[in-house]
XYZ file of C-alpha atoms in Angstrom:
645
model
C 0.000 0.000 0.000
C 1.447 3.354 -1.022
C 1.389 6.216 1.458
C -0.486 9.371 0.418
C 1.780 12.230 -0.641
C 2.099 14.986 1.938
C -0.148 17.992 1.323
C 1.551 20.921 -0.395
C 2.102 24.065 1.636
C 0.495 27.280 0.281
C 3.820 28.833 -0.832
C 4.775 25.587 -2.625
C 1.412 25.530 -4.408
C 1.787 29.183 -5.505
C 5.285 28.474 -6.811
C 3.975 25.461 -8.762
C 1.060 27.456 -10.258
C 3.308 30.306 -11.430
C 5.792 27.825 -12.910
C 2.968 26.013 -14.804
C 1.741 29.262 -16.368
C 5.242 30.347 -17.473
C 5.999 26.872 -18.803
C 2.804 26.820 -20.906
C 3.971 30.009 -22.657
C 7.404 28.455 -23.274
C 5.762 25.341 -24.786
C 3.672 27.488 -27.145
C 6.827 29.211 -28.470
C 8.635 25.884 -28.928
C 5.691 24.411 -30.856
C 6.492 26.874 -33.676
C 9.716 24.892 -34.158
C 7.935 21.540 -34.476
C 4.968 22.631 -36.595
C 5.618 25.984 -38.346
C 2.453 27.722 -39.516
C 1.769 28.097 -43.225
C 2.019 31.889 -43.095
C 5.730 31.969 -42.188
C 8.436 29.851 -43.837
C 10.145 27.302 -41.617
C 13.388 29.322 -41.474
C 11.551 32.404 -40.226
C 9.601 30.365 -37.671
C 12.820 28.793 -36.384
C 14.515 32.146 -36.086
C 11.522 33.603 -34.249
C 11.447 30.678 -31.829
C 15.154 31.067 -31.105
C 14.844 34.791 -30.405
C 11.692 33.986 -28.349
C 9.821 37.147 -29.307
C 6.573 37.445 -27.349
C 3.688 36.859 -29.745
C 0.096 38.100 -29.358
C -2.445 36.640 -31.804
C -5.160 39.095 -30.696
C -2.867 42.060 -31.511
C -2.097 40.545 -34.942
C -5.825 40.279 -35.676
C -6.348 43.971 -34.770
C -3.389 45.081 -36.921
C -4.627 42.936 -39.832
C -8.082 44.486 -39.618
C -6.572 48.006 -39.775
C -4.875 47.151 -43.114
C -1.806 49.227 -42.155
C 0.466 47.299 -44.510
C -1.812 47.564 -47.560
C -0.487 50.316 -49.893
C -3.595 50.392 -52.130
C -6.886 51.505 -50.535
C -9.504 48.755 -50.645
C -13.083 49.231 -51.813
C -15.330 49.694 -48.787
C -17.475 46.670 -47.919
C -20.572 48.890 -47.659
C -20.305 49.776 -51.367
C -19.908 46.108 -52.339
C -22.836 44.951 -50.174
C -25.192 47.715 -51.337
C -24.266 47.599 -55.046
C -27.048 47.158 -57.606
C -28.025 43.572 -58.465
C -26.897 44.126 -62.072
C -23.380 45.285 -61.064
C -21.382 42.142 -61.792
C -18.002 43.787 -61.054
C -18.973 44.696 -57.465
C -20.454 41.220 -56.917
C -17.217 39.596 -58.132
C -15.187 41.762 -55.717
C -17.499 40.703 -52.873
C -17.088 37.046 -53.941
C -13.289 37.511 -53.779
C -13.542 38.975 -50.243
C -15.714 36.052 -49.072
C -13.389 33.529 -50.782
C -10.374 34.979 -48.935
C -12.214 34.703 -45.594
C -13.214 31.076 -46.323
C -9.602 30.156 -47.149
C -8.431 31.642 -43.839
C -11.117 29.737 -41.913
C -10.546 26.368 -43.681
C -13.973 26.481 -45.365
C -16.009 28.593 -42.945
C -16.001 32.210 -41.755
C -18.009 34.563 -39.554
C -18.907 37.675 -41.602
C -19.948 40.963 -39.937
C -22.496 43.015 -41.869
C -22.610 46.506 -40.392
C -18.881 47.041 -39.821
C -15.921 47.622 -42.144
C -12.669 45.655 -41.768
C -11.248 48.414 -39.552
C -14.271 48.318 -37.208
C -15.944 51.460 -38.564
C -19.758 51.322 -38.635
C -21.511 51.122 -42.032
C -24.525 52.961 -40.529
C -27.049 50.697 -42.279
C -30.782 51.369 -42.199
C -33.300 48.497 -42.001
C -33.845 48.482 -45.796
C -30.097 48.637 -46.502
C -29.583 45.720 -44.097
C -32.016 43.565 -46.126
C -30.198 44.434 -49.372
C -26.759 43.697 -47.836
C -27.809 40.327 -46.379
C -29.332 39.235 -49.731
C -26.157 40.356 -51.538
C -23.954 38.347 -49.157
C -26.074 35.211 -49.656
C -25.805 35.727 -53.448
C -21.984 35.975 -53.238
C -21.809 32.896 -50.998
C -23.902 30.832 -53.456
C -21.277 31.437 -56.158
C -18.741 29.704 -53.874
C -21.051 26.723 -53.082
C -21.595 28.147 -49.586
C -24.628 28.870 -47.419
C -25.173 31.713 -44.964
C -26.618 31.301 -41.482
C -27.757 34.352 -39.515
C -26.229 34.151 -36.019
C -26.987 37.470 -34.328
C -28.486 40.860 -35.222
C -28.593 44.330 -33.647
C -31.514 46.767 -34.134
C -33.024 44.539 -36.872
C -35.767 42.805 -34.877
C -36.687 39.143 -34.682
C -35.706 36.179 -32.523
C -31.951 36.588 -33.023
C -31.864 40.304 -32.141
C -29.415 41.083 -29.329
C -29.156 44.072 -27.005
C -29.940 47.177 -29.119
C -27.210 49.793 -29.534
C -27.749 53.516 -28.841
C -26.957 54.639 -32.414
C -29.711 52.420 -33.862
C -27.532 51.190 -36.774
C -28.441 47.746 -38.098
C -25.707 45.084 -37.940
C -25.367 41.319 -37.658
C -23.096 38.282 -37.813
C -23.430 35.587 -40.486
C -21.766 32.178 -40.586
C -20.694 31.355 -44.154
C -19.886 27.658 -44.631
C -18.803 26.018 -47.859
C -20.319 22.727 -49.012
C -17.366 20.290 -49.191
C -16.555 19.160 -52.749
C -15.526 15.736 -51.407
C -15.676 13.990 -48.028
C -11.979 14.722 -47.428
C -12.743 18.491 -47.475
C -15.107 18.271 -44.482
C -13.961 20.615 -41.676
C -12.825 18.589 -38.660
C -12.446 19.785 -35.069
C -11.301 17.412 -32.307
C -12.481 17.924 -28.722
C -11.206 15.898 -25.746
C -13.915 15.428 -23.086
C -12.452 15.147 -19.574
C -13.620 15.446 -15.980
C -14.001 13.459 -12.783
C -15.853 10.151 -12.627
C -19.681 10.580 -12.614
C -19.482 14.132 -14.062
C -21.852 13.117 -16.899
C -19.372 13.095 -19.816
C -20.786 10.107 -21.731
C -24.400 11.137 -21.035
C -23.776 14.663 -22.347
C -22.184 13.333 -25.557
C -25.056 10.859 -26.019
C -27.591 13.695 -25.744
C -25.638 16.032 -28.069
C -25.056 13.419 -30.762
C -28.456 11.636 -30.754
C -30.639 14.648 -30.039
C -32.756 12.726 -27.461
C -32.694 13.734 -23.782
C -31.445 11.496 -20.973
C -33.844 9.815 -18.526
C -31.579 10.423 -15.499
C -30.624 6.711 -15.337
C -27.998 6.460 -18.067
C -30.174 5.955 -21.155
C -28.157 8.443 -23.283
C -24.689 7.048 -22.588
C -25.228 3.365 -23.462
C -24.452 3.809 -27.184
C -21.053 5.320 -26.411
C -19.686 2.401 -24.401
C -17.373 -0.151 -26.020
C -17.245 -2.870 -23.341
C -19.755 -4.928 -21.347
C -18.329 -3.860 -17.981
C -18.743 -0.177 -18.984
C -22.466 -0.707 -19.616
C -22.839 -2.537 -16.283
C -20.955 0.045 -14.163
C -21.811 3.158 -16.204
C -18.137 4.183 -16.121
C -15.913 4.707 -19.171
C -12.630 2.774 -19.044
C -11.447 3.154 -22.666
C -10.957 5.969 -25.166
C -14.395 6.349 -26.750
C -14.984 8.225 -30.013
C -18.153 9.955 -31.119
C -18.864 12.403 -33.937
C -21.359 15.230 -34.351
C -22.085 16.748 -37.762
C -23.263 20.219 -38.830
C -24.539 20.993 -42.330
C -23.834 24.176 -44.319
C -26.724 26.007 -42.614
C -25.460 25.156 -39.105
C -28.089 22.515 -38.292
C -27.070 19.361 -36.381
C -27.168 16.277 -38.610
C -29.556 13.859 -36.838
C -31.930 11.126 -37.919
C -35.465 12.041 -38.994
C -36.711 8.989 -37.060
C -36.891 9.647 -33.274
C -34.571 7.384 -31.270
C -32.575 6.227 -34.309
C -28.850 6.956 -34.269
C -27.174 7.774 -37.574
C -24.088 5.796 -38.576
C -20.749 7.598 -38.954
C -20.968 7.165 -42.740
C -24.372 8.894 -42.881
C -23.196 11.769 -40.663
C -19.966 12.207 -42.680
C -21.754 12.328 -46.036
C -24.380 14.839 -44.884
C -22.058 17.178 -42.930
C -19.927 20.187 -43.849
C -18.294 20.303 -40.406
C -17.656 17.390 -38.057
C -16.831 17.625 -34.355
C -14.946 14.525 -33.148
C -15.351 13.943 -29.410
C -12.786 11.809 -27.590
C -14.637 10.493 -24.521
C -11.981 9.886 -21.840
C -12.196 7.983 -18.563
C -12.673 9.986 -15.366
C -11.685 7.326 -12.810
C -8.187 7.518 -11.310
C -7.678 3.826 -12.113
C -7.778 4.664 -15.823
C -5.515 7.757 -15.703
C -2.999 6.087 -18.020
C -5.714 5.626 -20.669
C -6.894 9.229 -20.229
C -3.377 10.689 -20.543
C -2.783 8.567 -23.659
C -6.071 9.792 -25.169
C -5.256 13.444 -24.426
C -1.774 13.330 -25.917
C -2.369 10.996 -28.864
C -5.610 12.504 -30.205
C -4.036 16.015 -30.574
C -7.264 17.764 -29.495
C -8.002 21.282 -30.782
C -10.071 21.988 -27.666
C -10.678 20.451 -24.252
C -14.174 20.162 -22.764
C -14.006 19.897 -18.970
C -17.169 18.438 -17.399
C -17.985 19.310 -13.784
C -20.959 17.871 -11.867
C -22.820 20.762 -10.195
C -23.384 18.740 -7.001
C -19.711 17.668 -6.669
C -17.636 20.593 -7.935
C -14.105 20.454 -9.298
C -12.828 17.426 -7.373
C -10.514 14.456 -7.766
C -9.163 13.793 -11.230
C -10.824 16.852 -12.815
C -8.074 19.095 -11.372
C -5.499 16.680 -12.779
C -7.170 16.792 -16.217
C -7.376 20.610 -16.146
C -3.663 20.814 -15.269
C -2.729 18.550 -18.213
C -4.904 20.575 -20.639
C -3.324 23.844 -19.445
C 0.164 22.355 -19.755
C -0.551 21.194 -23.321
C -1.836 24.707 -24.144
C -5.209 23.397 -25.325
C -8.078 25.955 -25.078
C -10.505 24.857 -22.335
C -14.317 25.017 -22.173
C -16.194 24.116 -18.971
C -19.650 22.512 -18.817
C -21.399 22.281 -15.421
C -23.847 19.338 -15.629
C -26.714 18.057 -13.432
C -28.053 21.535 -12.578
C -31.583 20.061 -12.452
C -30.812 17.997 -9.298
C -28.437 20.438 -7.595
C -29.587 22.726 -4.733
C -29.007 26.439 -5.549
C -26.512 27.019 -2.703
C -24.356 24.009 -3.760
C -24.396 25.237 -7.392
C -23.266 28.661 -6.162
C -20.342 27.041 -4.285
C -19.338 25.079 -7.418
C -19.398 28.229 -9.583
C -17.295 30.144 -7.013
C -14.763 27.303 -6.846
C -14.433 27.017 -10.657
C -14.028 30.806 -10.991
C -11.306 30.847 -8.322
C -9.356 27.989 -9.928
C -9.584 29.453 -13.451
C -8.363 32.861 -12.228
C -5.474 31.315 -10.254
C -1.858 32.062 -11.352
C -1.565 28.544 -12.800
C -4.545 28.877 -15.174
C -4.804 32.649 -15.789
C -8.136 32.263 -17.602
C -11.018 34.726 -17.863
C -14.198 32.763 -17.007
C -17.219 33.816 -19.087
C -20.594 32.394 -18.007
C -22.760 31.927 -21.089
C -26.444 32.354 -20.241
C -28.006 33.582 -23.502
C -27.671 33.375 -27.276
C -25.897 36.742 -27.674
C -23.160 35.869 -25.149
C -22.759 32.473 -26.842
C -22.182 33.953 -30.328
C -19.848 36.728 -29.142
C -17.701 34.346 -27.044
C -17.450 31.710 -29.797
C -16.238 34.257 -32.367
C -13.601 35.558 -29.892
C -12.394 32.118 -28.786
C -9.146 32.515 -30.758
C -7.875 34.054 -27.512
C -6.788 31.226 -25.208
C -7.267 33.500 -22.172
C -11.053 33.131 -22.485
C -12.763 30.161 -20.813
C -16.491 29.837 -21.626
C -18.638 28.145 -18.957
C -22.040 26.537 -19.639
C -24.588 25.270 -17.089
C -26.656 22.431 -18.581
C -29.008 19.587 -17.739
C -29.047 16.425 -19.857
C -32.491 15.490 -18.485
C -34.411 18.748 -19.002
C -32.263 19.912 -21.954
C -31.651 23.326 -20.365
C -28.972 25.377 -22.222
C -28.026 22.445 -24.502
C -28.993 24.588 -27.519
C -26.309 27.118 -26.432
C -23.674 24.345 -26.381
C -24.716 23.207 -29.882
C -24.608 26.794 -31.214
C -21.167 27.286 -29.660
C -19.777 24.069 -31.189
C -21.193 25.077 -34.585
C -19.250 28.384 -34.636
C -16.090 27.095 -32.925
C -13.164 28.360 -35.058
C -10.510 26.013 -36.421
C -7.494 25.921 -34.110
C -4.146 24.158 -34.392
C -0.766 24.124 -36.155
C -0.601 21.938 -39.246
C 1.646 22.135 -42.301
C 0.416 20.316 -45.415
C 3.592 21.253 -47.341
C 5.989 19.494 -44.923
C 7.083 15.824 -45.324
C 4.365 13.292 -44.457
C 4.194 12.176 -40.802
C 1.406 10.102 -39.228
C 1.208 8.988 -35.578
C -0.455 5.611 -34.862
C -3.031 5.717 -32.012
C -4.644 2.307 -32.504
C -4.268 -0.884 -34.537
C -6.895 -3.308 -35.908
C -7.115 -6.494 -37.919
C -10.105 -6.181 -40.254
C -11.454 -9.264 -42.094
C -10.830 -9.166 -45.878
C -8.856 -5.917 -45.456
C -5.867 -6.810 -43.286
C -3.942 -4.645 -40.848
C -5.391 -1.165 -40.228
C -3.774 1.680 -38.245
C -5.615 4.803 -37.095
C -4.266 8.115 -35.873
C -3.558 11.754 -36.729
C -1.778 13.136 -39.794
C 0.707 15.552 -38.198
C 2.078 17.007 -41.434
C 2.057 16.520 -45.197
C -0.433 14.772 -47.504
C -0.831 11.035 -48.277
C -2.742 9.291 -51.091
C -4.041 5.741 -51.403
C -1.408 3.616 -53.136
C 1.568 5.650 -51.852
C 4.656 3.800 -50.621
C 5.385 4.448 -46.935
C 7.468 3.068 -44.067
C 6.218 2.230 -40.576
C 8.259 1.858 -37.402
C 10.281 1.760 -35.277
C 10.203 -1.867 -34.127
C 12.071 -3.128 -31.031
C 15.386 -2.790 -32.888
C 14.600 0.683 -34.213
C 14.036 -0.440 -37.808
C 11.344 0.680 -40.266
C 9.325 -1.658 -42.505
C 8.473 -0.719 -46.106
C 4.795 -0.982 -47.018
C 2.135 0.850 -49.014
C -1.300 2.332 -48.334
C -4.048 -0.003 -49.601
C -6.901 2.389 -48.754
C -7.698 5.411 -46.563
C -10.814 6.052 -44.462
C -11.936 9.163 -42.600
C -14.884 8.765 -40.217
C -15.470 5.293 -41.735
C -15.832 6.722 -45.267
C -13.312 5.804 -47.962
C -11.318 8.806 -49.244
C -8.506 9.078 -51.827
C -6.227 11.217 -49.617
C -5.653 12.636 -46.113
C -3.791 15.829 -45.181
C -2.237 17.517 -42.130
C -4.536 17.946 -39.133
C -6.982 15.187 -40.110
C -7.622 11.927 -38.291
C -7.598 8.904 -40.605
C -7.246 5.121 -40.832
C -4.891 3.387 -43.256
C -5.091 -0.209 -44.491
C -1.490 -1.400 -44.965
C -0.196 -4.030 -47.379
C 2.069 -6.924 -46.359
C 2.060 -6.031 -42.636
C 0.834 -8.275 -39.810
C -1.127 -6.870 -36.888
C 1.432 -8.147 -34.365
C 4.166 -6.111 -36.112
C 2.461 -2.746 -35.475
C 1.724 -1.040 -32.160
C 0.495 2.257 -30.711
C 3.239 4.879 -30.769
C 4.666 3.968 -34.174
C 4.915 6.531 -36.973
C 4.152 6.211 -40.684
C 6.519 8.259 -42.876
C 6.785 8.727 -46.619
C 9.213 6.349 -48.310
C 12.600 7.861 -49.075
C 15.639 6.528 -50.930
C 17.927 8.407 -48.549
C 19.080 7.069 -45.175
C 16.340 5.463 -43.028
C 14.658 7.686 -40.406
C 16.670 8.150 -37.220
C 15.262 6.835 -33.956
C 16.588 7.600 -30.504
C 16.760 5.854 -27.165
C 17.959 8.999 -25.381
C 16.826 12.619 -25.584
C 17.034 15.905 -23.682
C 13.897 17.765 -22.559
C 12.936 20.892 -20.642
C 10.650 19.679 -17.843
C 8.506 21.131 -15.084
C 7.780 19.084 -11.945
C 4.094 19.463 -11.006
C 4.013 17.297 -7.891
C 6.419 14.923 -6.207
C 6.652 13.990 -2.514
C 10.461 13.822 -2.425
C 13.249 14.818 -4.813
C 13.939 13.548 -8.323
C 17.509 12.689 -9.304
C 19.315 10.605 -11.908
C 18.199 6.958 -12.194
C 14.613 7.932 -11.268
C 12.110 6.002 -13.406
C 8.606 6.960 -14.523
C 6.077 6.239 -17.278
C 6.623 8.756 -20.084
C 4.012 9.824 -22.664
C 5.143 11.593 -25.871
C 2.178 11.852 -28.258
C 0.966 8.256 -28.737
C 4.219 6.815 -27.266
C 3.900 5.360 -23.738
C 7.060 3.824 -22.321
C 9.044 3.637 -19.090
C 11.958 6.087 -18.997
C 14.907 6.636 -16.688
C 16.529 9.980 -15.970
C 20.212 9.693 -16.891
C 21.270 13.314 -16.366
C 19.937 16.537 -14.821
C 21.376 20.044 -14.911
C 21.305 20.244 -11.087
C 21.810 17.815 -8.160
C 18.056 17.199 -7.696
C 14.675 18.710 -8.600
C 11.557 19.200 -6.482
C 7.921 20.277 -6.977
C 7.666 23.510 -8.992
C 11.232 23.247 -10.331
C 12.018 23.640 -14.006
C 15.090 21.822 -15.301
C 16.842 20.381 -18.341
C 16.757 16.581 -18.089
C 18.165 13.728 -20.204
C 15.888 10.653 -20.484
C 16.545 7.107 -21.706
C 13.802 4.758 -22.946
C 14.035 1.408 -21.143
C 12.403 -0.925 -23.704
C 13.098 0.332 -27.238
C 14.077 3.449 -29.210
C 11.335 5.772 -30.483
C 10.880 8.323 -33.267
C 11.076 11.810 -31.687
C 11.650 15.380 -32.837
C 12.438 18.640 -30.984
C 9.206 20.389 -30.036
C 7.279 17.208 -29.109
C 5.345 17.623 -25.864
C 5.771 15.024 -23.141
C 4.268 14.100 -19.802
C 5.708 11.698 -17.239
C 3.999 10.165 -14.245
C 4.393 7.646 -11.469
C 0.796 6.991 -10.435
C -0.616 10.513 -10.766
C 0.967 13.189 -12.978
C 4.432 14.193 -11.834
C 5.740 16.471 -14.548
C 5.517 17.676 -18.094
C 7.938 18.967 -20.650
C 8.978 19.499 -24.230
C 11.743 17.776 -26.191
C 14.710 20.132 -26.699
C 17.072 17.815 -28.580
C 17.269 14.153 -29.603
C 20.246 12.002 -28.657
C 22.548 12.534 -25.659
C 26.327 12.770 -25.452
C 27.658 11.418 -22.101
C 30.906 13.320 -22.657
C 28.926 16.579 -22.403
C 26.935 16.227 -19.162
C 24.165 18.712 -18.440
C 25.755 19.447 -15.044
C 29.559 19.327 -15.466
C 30.433 19.194 -11.772
C 28.204 17.988 -8.970
C 29.030 19.557 -5.576
C 29.538 16.881 -2.942
C 27.452 18.706 -0.336
C 24.480 19.079 -2.723
C 24.612 15.389 -3.559
C 24.514 14.502 0.152
C 21.573 16.864 0.692
C 19.739 15.109 -2.133
C 20.305 11.703 -0.498
C 18.942 12.982 2.816
C 15.904 14.532 1.087
C 14.206 11.127 0.724
C 11.369 10.696 3.198
C 12.048 8.494 6.267
C 9.737 5.757 4.922
C 11.422 5.620 1.501
C 14.042 3.058 0.640
C 16.025 3.554 -2.553
C 17.065 0.261 -4.063
C 18.404 -0.701 -7.483
C 16.960 -3.052 -10.018
C 18.797 -5.388 -12.419
C 19.493 -2.569 -14.869
C 21.149 -0.424 -12.222
C 18.264 2.105 -12.164
C 16.812 3.267 -8.879
C 13.556 1.762 -7.761
C 12.216 4.028 -5.022
C 9.657 2.238 -2.854
C 7.587 3.993 -0.238
C 6.455 1.790 2.614
C 3.019 2.158 4.112
């Protein structure tokens, strides 16, 4: 029986929170090295990351809207929107503006009628508003896109928000392109986390099927993969569920009540698909949850909190991991129909306090009406914002706000389709009459059915040559898959037992085979540890889909404690892995201990991270072990710290 770790003192907790926040910013800068954005060439991105210039996306958006760098004055949007129906030149210019916005938004864009690009009001009357909205719909039709009215001001009707003093008519439209092929469908991945019994699976069941829960688990049954999950009502595996929106923003559901659409039907009828990764909330399945969070590369994280329990247990752990991975977080408070008002008030106060803490530094925004929902969703490019919903899966209260929010959610993530092909394997299958199938995320590049690829590394670090028999996305066959998409590949001449989670699929090259490494150097932050961490310490390490035991072989100081940030050299115990600088990692021994980012691959023992170790510091580190801890050594010579009950 393992003794419980001693409770952190307030000053230790504050130090840890501040360190987590600073480290998250450092990780974001380093990610530019691993996955440069399309806008800047790789060389520029690398140089920027090295100089570590502080970058503000919100400021960039404001500067872009002011058009300071544009030498030629643009035609005002008002003139284009109010041009005569016979003026083909003005319509074509408007089509070009909409096309540019759709390219930026990967096939969808929120268009403001009533304001110019620089924020200046168009001062539209009610009649002019009608003309402008019809003109926008006409321009969108030429691009195979539909418009959906999201919010209006001073126009009247159900979607009218708080009127403004000037009385000018304005409104927001969602323009979404109909995908030419299934592979062009917009995809957003959301990881659903939270403590056990927070209502994660029930909420997804209600969102996806459209039918309300009965309060006894009716909605969640379809999401479970195993018999014991149905019996206990608790998720123990990484579940996947998809939710489709058409070009007009409506949820794709079956016309027959109670019938659930298949993935193929949803995929073919949708223009945008939200992929939910339903993760386990029980502490026993933390390993599975951490694997799901790191391997699925989520664009957003949905944290579920039961109103009658608050932010307890593993939900704090999940929130910490999401913050460390720099994934934007949304919070949904469930079960408000059975929660007494005073308990709900306590839960809201607790969530607000935690989100505003130095470790999270989020601005909580409670979404209670349609106007707040639309405004927050369009501003969610800022990771400082954290929207909070209060819902009931039984009564259906506020579920329409969650659906509206998911519909407008902007595309988020770093993907480079021009880089060499790289695919990370999350799961493996053996399908009758098809053969070995691997599923995962395309990290960079583009792949086509029939292309020659190599998969590895195996236990000896070698790669096997194979080719792609067929590609599926959301269970629909497609001819190609590109960066940022989740896909499944059927491989030729490969047996199921020769592939595993954590492998990578790379494009075939005649040059030297890909390099794999057993050792690497990373910048790490220790979140929680009862004693000190030194060389020869072992823990389970997660890097993307890779999960393997690692030993610390070098540190840049005698020992590290909770809240410390250090440069550490790791060695994989079982086999070498394919790594690259900029990969995010998390290591744990039981609960989460620390997180980090790969700085360099390979390690040279002749150049230790800490050249000289003071004798006194080394002795202090030995004495820092708790009285009940006995440090022994295993067969490999690595320490095996055991804590007696």
